[in-house]
Short mmCIF file of N, CA, C and O in Angstrom, two decimals:
data_model
loop_
_atom_site.label_atom_id
_atom_site.label_comp_id
_atom_site.label_asym_id
_atom_site.label_seq_id
_atom_site.Cartn_x
_atom_site.Cartn_y
_atom_site.Cartn_z
N MET E 248 0.85 -1.18 0.00
CA MET E 248 0.00 0.00 0.00
C MET E 248 0.89 1.23 0.00
O MET E 248 1.75 1.38 0.84
N SER E 249 0.68 2.09 -0.95
CA SER E 249 1.43 3.33 -1.02
C SER E 249 0.48 4.45 -1.43
O SER E 249 0.08 4.53 -2.59
N ASP E 250 0.11 5.27 -0.46
CA ASP E 250 -0.82 6.37 -0.71
C ASP E 250 -0.15 7.68 -0.37
O ASP E 250 0.69 7.74 0.52
N LEU E 251 -0.54 8.71 -1.06
CA LEU E 251 -0.02 10.04 -0.84
C LEU E 251 -1.06 10.86 -0.09
O LEU E 251 -2.23 10.87 -0.47
N ALA E 252 -0.63 11.53 0.97
CA ALA E 252 -1.55 12.38 1.74
C ALA E 252 -0.86 13.69 2.05
O ALA E 252 0.30 13.71 2.46
N ARG E 253 -1.58 14.77 1.85
CA ARG E 253 -1.04 16.11 2.12
C ARG E 253 -1.92 16.91 3.07
O ARG E 253 -1.56 18.02 3.42
N THR E 254 -3.05 16.37 3.44
CA THR E 254 -3.95 17.07 4.35
C THR E 254 -4.42 16.11 5.44
O THR E 254 -4.37 14.88 5.25
N PRO E 255 -4.87 16.64 6.57
CA PRO E 255 -5.40 15.77 7.61
C PRO E 255 -6.56 14.90 7.12
O PRO E 255 -6.68 13.73 7.49
N ARG E 256 -7.40 15.44 6.27
CA ARG E 256 -8.53 14.67 5.73
C ARG E 256 -8.04 13.49 4.90
O ARG E 256 -8.59 12.39 4.97
N GLN E 257 -6.99 13.70 4.11
CA GLN E 257 -6.44 12.61 3.30
C GLN E 257 -5.80 11.54 4.18
O GLN E 257 -5.94 10.35 3.90
N ILE E 258 -5.11 11.95 5.23
CA ILE E 258 -4.54 10.99 6.17
C ILE E 258 -5.67 10.17 6.80
O ILE E 258 -5.59 8.94 6.89
N GLY E 259 -6.73 10.86 7.20
CA GLY E 259 -7.87 10.17 7.79
C GLY E 259 -8.51 9.17 6.85
O GLY E 259 -8.89 8.07 7.26
N THR E 260 -8.62 9.53 5.59
CA THR E 260 -9.20 8.63 4.59
C THR E 260 -8.35 7.39 4.42
O THR E 260 -8.87 6.27 4.35
N ILE E 261 -7.05 7.55 4.38
CA ILE E 261 -6.14 6.41 4.25
C ILE E 261 -6.27 5.49 5.46
O ILE E 261 -6.35 4.26 5.32
N ILE E 262 -6.32 6.07 6.64
CA ILE E 262 -6.45 5.28 7.86
C ILE E 262 -7.79 4.54 7.86
O ILE E 262 -7.86 3.35 8.18
N GLN E 263 -8.85 5.23 7.49
CA GLN E 263 -10.17 4.61 7.46
C GLN E 263 -10.20 3.44 6.47
O GLN E 263 -10.74 2.37 6.77
N ARG E 264 -9.63 3.62 5.31
CA ARG E 264 -9.60 2.54 4.31
C ARG E 264 -8.82 1.33 4.83
O ARG E 264 -9.24 0.19 4.64
N ALA E 265 -7.68 1.60 5.47
CA ALA E 265 -6.87 0.50 6.00
C ALA E 265 -7.63 -0.23 7.12
O ALA E 265 -7.57 -1.46 7.20
N ARG E 266 -8.33 0.50 7.94
CA ARG E 266 -9.12 -0.11 9.01
C ARG E 266 -10.23 -0.97 8.43
O ARG E 266 -10.41 -2.13 8.83
N LYS E 267 -10.96 -0.43 7.47
CA LYS E 267 -12.06 -1.18 6.87
C LYS E 267 -11.57 -2.40 6.08
O LYS E 267 -12.23 -3.44 6.05
N LYS E 268 -10.40 -2.29 5.48
CA LYS E 268 -9.81 -3.41 4.75
C LYS E 268 -9.57 -4.59 5.70
O LYS E 268 -9.70 -5.75 5.31
N ARG E 269 -9.26 -4.27 6.95
CA ARG E 269 -9.04 -5.31 7.96
C ARG E 269 -10.35 -5.73 8.64
O ARG E 269 -10.34 -6.58 9.51
N ASP E 270 -11.43 -5.08 8.22
CA ASP E 270 -12.75 -5.34 8.80
C ASP E 270 -12.77 -5.05 10.31
O ASP E 270 -13.35 -5.79 11.09
N TRP E 271 -12.09 -3.97 10.68
CA TRP E 271 -12.05 -3.54 12.08
C TRP E 271 -13.04 -2.40 12.28
O TRP E 271 -13.22 -1.55 11.41
N THR E 272 -13.61 -2.34 13.46
CA THR E 272 -14.41 -1.18 13.86
C THR E 272 -13.45 -0.11 14.38
O THR E 272 -12.27 -0.39 14.66
N GLN E 273 -13.96 1.09 14.53
CA GLN E 273 -13.15 2.15 15.15
C GLN E 273 -12.75 1.74 16.56
O GLN E 273 -11.64 2.02 17.00
N MET E 274 -13.64 1.05 17.25
CA MET E 274 -13.35 0.61 18.62
C MET E 274 -12.19 -0.38 18.66
O MET E 274 -11.32 -0.28 19.52
N LYS E 275 -12.18 -1.32 17.73
CA LYS E 275 -11.10 -2.31 17.70
C LYS E 275 -9.76 -1.62 17.41
O LYS E 275 -8.75 -1.93 18.04
N LEU E 276 -9.77 -0.69 16.45
CA LEU E 276 -8.54 0.04 16.15
C LEU E 276 -8.10 0.85 17.36
O LEU E 276 -6.91 0.88 17.69
N ALA E 277 -9.04 1.48 18.03
CA ALA E 277 -8.72 2.27 19.22
C ALA E 277 -8.06 1.39 20.29
O ALA E 277 -7.05 1.78 20.88
N GLU E 278 -8.61 0.22 20.51
CA GLU E 278 -8.04 -0.70 21.51
C GLU E 278 -6.61 -1.10 21.13
O GLU E 278 -5.72 -1.10 21.97
N ARG E 279 -6.40 -1.41 19.87
CA ARG E 279 -5.07 -1.83 19.42
C ARG E 279 -4.06 -0.69 19.46
O ARG E 279 -2.87 -0.92 19.63
N ALA E 280 -4.55 0.54 19.28
CA ALA E 280 -3.66 1.71 19.30
C ALA E 280 -3.53 2.32 20.70
O ALA E 280 -2.72 3.22 20.90
N GLY E 281 -4.33 1.85 21.64
CA GLY E 281 -4.29 2.40 22.99
C GLY E 281 -4.93 3.78 23.08
O GLY E 281 -4.49 4.62 23.86
N LEU E 282 -5.95 4.00 22.27
CA LEU E 282 -6.63 5.30 22.22
C LEU E 282 -8.12 5.12 22.44
O LEU E 282 -8.62 4.00 22.52
N ARG E 283 -8.83 6.24 22.52
CA ARG E 283 -10.29 6.20 22.61
C ARG E 283 -10.89 6.13 21.21
O ARG E 283 -10.30 6.61 20.25
N GLN E 284 -12.07 5.57 21.11
CA GLN E 284 -12.77 5.49 19.83
C GLN E 284 -13.00 6.88 19.27
O GLN E 284 -12.90 7.10 18.06
N ALA E 285 -13.29 7.83 20.14
CA ALA E 285 -13.54 9.21 19.69
C ALA E 285 -12.31 9.79 19.01
O ALA E 285 -12.42 10.57 18.05
N THR E 286 -11.13 9.40 19.47
CA THR E 286 -9.88 9.88 18.84
C THR E 286 -9.76 9.31 17.43
O THR E 286 -9.35 10.04 16.51
N ILE E 287 -10.11 8.06 17.25
CA ILE E 287 -10.07 7.45 15.91
C ILE E 287 -11.03 8.20 14.99
O ILE E 287 -10.69 8.52 13.84
N SER E 288 -12.21 8.52 15.49
CA SER E 288 -13.19 9.25 14.70
C SER E 288 -12.65 10.62 14.28
O SER E 288 -12.81 11.04 13.13
N ILE E 289 -12.00 11.31 15.21
CA ILE E 289 -11.41 12.62 14.91
C ILE E 289 -10.34 12.49 13.82
O ILE E 289 -10.29 13.27 12.87
N ILE E 290 -9.47 11.50 13.97
CA ILE E 290 -8.39 11.30 12.99
C ILE E 290 -8.97 10.97 11.62
O ILE E 290 -8.55 11.54 10.60
N GLU E 291 -9.94 10.08 11.57
CA GLU E 291 -10.51 9.68 10.28
C GLU E 291 -11.26 10.81 9.60
O GLU E 291 -11.25 10.90 8.37
N SER E 292 -11.89 11.68 10.36
CA SER E 292 -12.63 12.79 9.74
C SER E 292 -11.70 13.88 9.26
O SER E 292 -12.00 14.58 8.30
N GLY E 293 -10.56 14.06 9.92
CA GLY E 293 -9.60 15.08 9.53
C GLY E 293 -10.08 16.49 9.76
O GLY E 293 -9.47 17.45 9.29
N GLU E 294 -11.19 16.64 10.47
CA GLU E 294 -11.77 17.97 10.65
C GLU E 294 -11.17 18.74 11.82
O GLU E 294 -11.23 19.97 11.84
N ARG E 295 -10.61 18.03 12.78
CA ARG E 295 -9.98 18.67 13.93
C ARG E 295 -8.55 18.17 14.05
O ARG E 295 -8.25 17.04 13.65
N PRO E 296 -7.67 18.98 14.62
CA PRO E 296 -6.27 18.54 14.77
C PRO E 296 -6.16 17.31 15.67
O PRO E 296 -6.87 17.18 16.66
N ALA E 297 -5.28 16.42 15.29
CA ALA E 297 -4.97 15.25 16.10
C ALA E 297 -3.49 15.29 16.43
O ALA E 297 -2.68 15.78 15.65
N LYS E 298 -3.14 14.77 17.59
CA LYS E 298 -1.73 14.72 17.98
C LYS E 298 -0.98 13.76 17.06
O LYS E 298 -1.49 12.69 16.70
N LEU E 299 0.23 14.15 16.73
CA LEU E 299 1.07 13.29 15.90
C LEU E 299 1.27 11.93 16.58
O LEU E 299 1.25 10.89 15.93
N GLU E 300 1.43 11.93 17.90
CA GLU E 300 1.61 10.68 18.64
C GLU E 300 0.42 9.75 18.44
O GLU E 300 0.59 8.53 18.33
N SER E 301 -0.78 10.32 18.41
CA SER E 301 -1.98 9.50 18.20
C SER E 301 -2.01 8.92 16.79
O SER E 301 -2.32 7.74 16.60
N ILE E 302 -1.66 9.74 15.81
CA ILE E 302 -1.63 9.26 14.43
C ILE E 302 -0.60 8.15 14.28
O ILE E 302 -0.85 7.12 13.65
N LEU E 303 0.56 8.32 14.87
CA LEU E 303 1.60 7.30 14.79
C LEU E 303 1.17 6.01 15.48
O LEU E 303 1.47 4.91 15.00
N ALA E 304 0.44 6.11 16.59
CA ALA E 304 -0.07 4.92 17.28
C ALA E 304 -1.06 4.17 16.39
O ALA E 304 -1.04 2.94 16.32
N VAL E 305 -1.90 4.92 15.71
CA VAL E 305 -2.89 4.31 14.80
C VAL E 305 -2.17 3.63 13.64
O VAL E 305 -2.50 2.49 13.28
N LEU E 306 -1.20 4.31 13.06
CA LEU E 306 -0.46 3.72 11.95
C LEU E 306 0.25 2.44 12.38
O LEU E 306 0.24 1.44 11.66
N ALA E 307 0.84 2.44 13.57
CA ALA E 307 1.52 1.24 14.07
C ALA E 307 0.52 0.11 14.27
O ALA E 307 0.80 -1.05 13.92
N ALA E 308 -0.65 0.42 14.81
CA ALA E 308 -1.68 -0.61 15.02
C ALA E 308 -2.12 -1.22 13.70
O ALA E 308 -2.47 -2.40 13.63
N LEU E 309 -2.10 -0.42 12.64
CA LEU E 309 -2.49 -0.90 11.30
C LEU E 309 -1.31 -1.47 10.52
O LEU E 309 -1.43 -1.84 9.37
N ASP E 310 -0.14 -1.52 11.15
CA ASP E 310 1.09 -1.99 10.52
C ASP E 310 1.45 -1.14 9.30
O ASP E 310 1.85 -1.64 8.26
N LEU E 311 1.25 0.18 9.45
CA LEU E 311 1.62 1.15 8.43
C LEU E 311 2.72 2.04 8.98
O LEU E 311 2.96 2.06 10.19
N GLU E 312 3.39 2.78 8.12
CA GLU E 312 4.44 3.68 8.58
C GLU E 312 4.29 5.06 7.98
O GLU E 312 3.66 5.24 6.94
N PHE E 313 4.91 6.00 8.62
CA PHE E 313 4.89 7.42 8.24
C PHE E 313 6.23 7.71 7.58
O PHE E 313 7.27 7.42 8.14
N ARG E 314 6.20 8.27 6.39
CA ARG E 314 7.44 8.61 5.67
C ARG E 314 7.40 10.08 5.28
O ARG E 314 6.36 10.63 4.96
N ILE E 315 8.57 10.67 5.24
CA ILE E 315 8.70 12.05 4.79
C ILE E 315 9.56 12.04 3.54
O ILE E 315 10.67 11.52 3.54
N GLU E 316 9.01 12.60 2.48
CA GLU E 316 9.72 12.66 1.20
C GLU E 316 9.55 14.05 0.62
O GLU E 316 8.68 14.81 1.03
N GLU E 317 10.37 14.35 -0.35
CA GLU E 317 10.21 15.62 -1.05
C GLU E 317 8.87 15.62 -1.76
O GLU E 317 8.42 14.60 -2.28
N ARG E 318 8.24 16.78 -1.78
CA ARG E 318 6.93 16.92 -2.40
C ARG E 318 7.04 16.70 -3.90
O ARG E 318 7.93 17.24 -4.56
N SER E 319 6.13 15.91 -4.43
CA SER E 319 6.10 15.69 -5.88
C SER E 319 5.57 16.95 -6.56
O SER E 319 4.97 17.81 -5.93
N LYS E 320 5.78 17.03 -7.85
CA LYS E 320 5.41 18.23 -8.60
C LYS E 320 4.00 18.15 -9.19
O LYS E 320 3.63 18.96 -9.99
N GLY E 321 3.21 17.15 -8.78
CA GLY E 321 1.85 17.00 -9.30
C GLY E 321 0.97 18.18 -8.90
O GLY E 321 1.31 18.97 -8.03
N HIS E 322 -0.17 18.28 -9.53
CA HIS E 322 -1.13 19.33 -9.22
C HIS E 322 -2.00 18.91 -8.05
O HIS E 322 -2.25 17.72 -7.85
N GLY E 323 -2.49 19.89 -7.31
CA GLY E 323 -3.37 19.62 -6.18
C GLY E 323 -4.57 18.80 -6.56
O GLY E 323 -4.99 17.91 -5.83
N SER E 324 -5.13 19.05 -7.73
CA SER E 324 -6.31 18.29 -8.17
C SER E 324 -5.96 16.83 -8.41
O SER E 324 -6.78 15.94 -8.23
N ASP E 325 -4.72 16.54 -8.82
CA ASP E 325 -4.30 15.17 -9.01
C ASP E 325 -4.35 14.40 -7.70
O ASP E 325 -4.75 13.25 -7.66
N ILE E 326 -3.94 15.05 -6.63
CA ILE E 326 -3.95 14.42 -5.32
C ILE E 326 -5.37 14.09 -4.91
O ILE E 326 -5.66 13.01 -4.42
N GLU E 327 -6.29 15.02 -5.11
CA GLU E 327 -7.67 14.81 -4.73
C GLU E 327 -8.29 13.65 -5.51
O GLU E 327 -9.17 12.98 -5.00
N ASP E 328 -7.82 13.39 -6.70
CA ASP E 328 -8.37 12.28 -7.50
C ASP E 328 -8.07 10.93 -6.87
O ASP E 328 -8.77 9.95 -7.12
N LEU E 329 -7.04 10.88 -6.02
CA LEU E 329 -6.70 9.65 -5.33
C LEU E 329 -7.77 9.27 -4.31
O LEU E 329 -7.91 8.12 -3.93
N PHE E 330 -8.49 10.26 -3.85
CA PHE E 330 -9.44 10.03 -2.78
C PHE E 330 -10.81 10.21 -3.32
O PHE E 330 -11.80 10.28 -2.92
#
């Protein structure tokens, strides 16, 4: 799985897709990440800021990783087409 995310909403969408692919509820993901279900909901919606530590815990629970790379030269609309 290799997805590009540049906004909190895009990160949330990727996390939600990975969770649903595993057929997990938000509650199950929260338990595995050591967080509250409400925190998972906040992260997946991308509407409110989430702590980086919480996002990293969720990614670890989903066996995903966070990478930092140079920004590609694609257009913003191209990114939105991914989601």
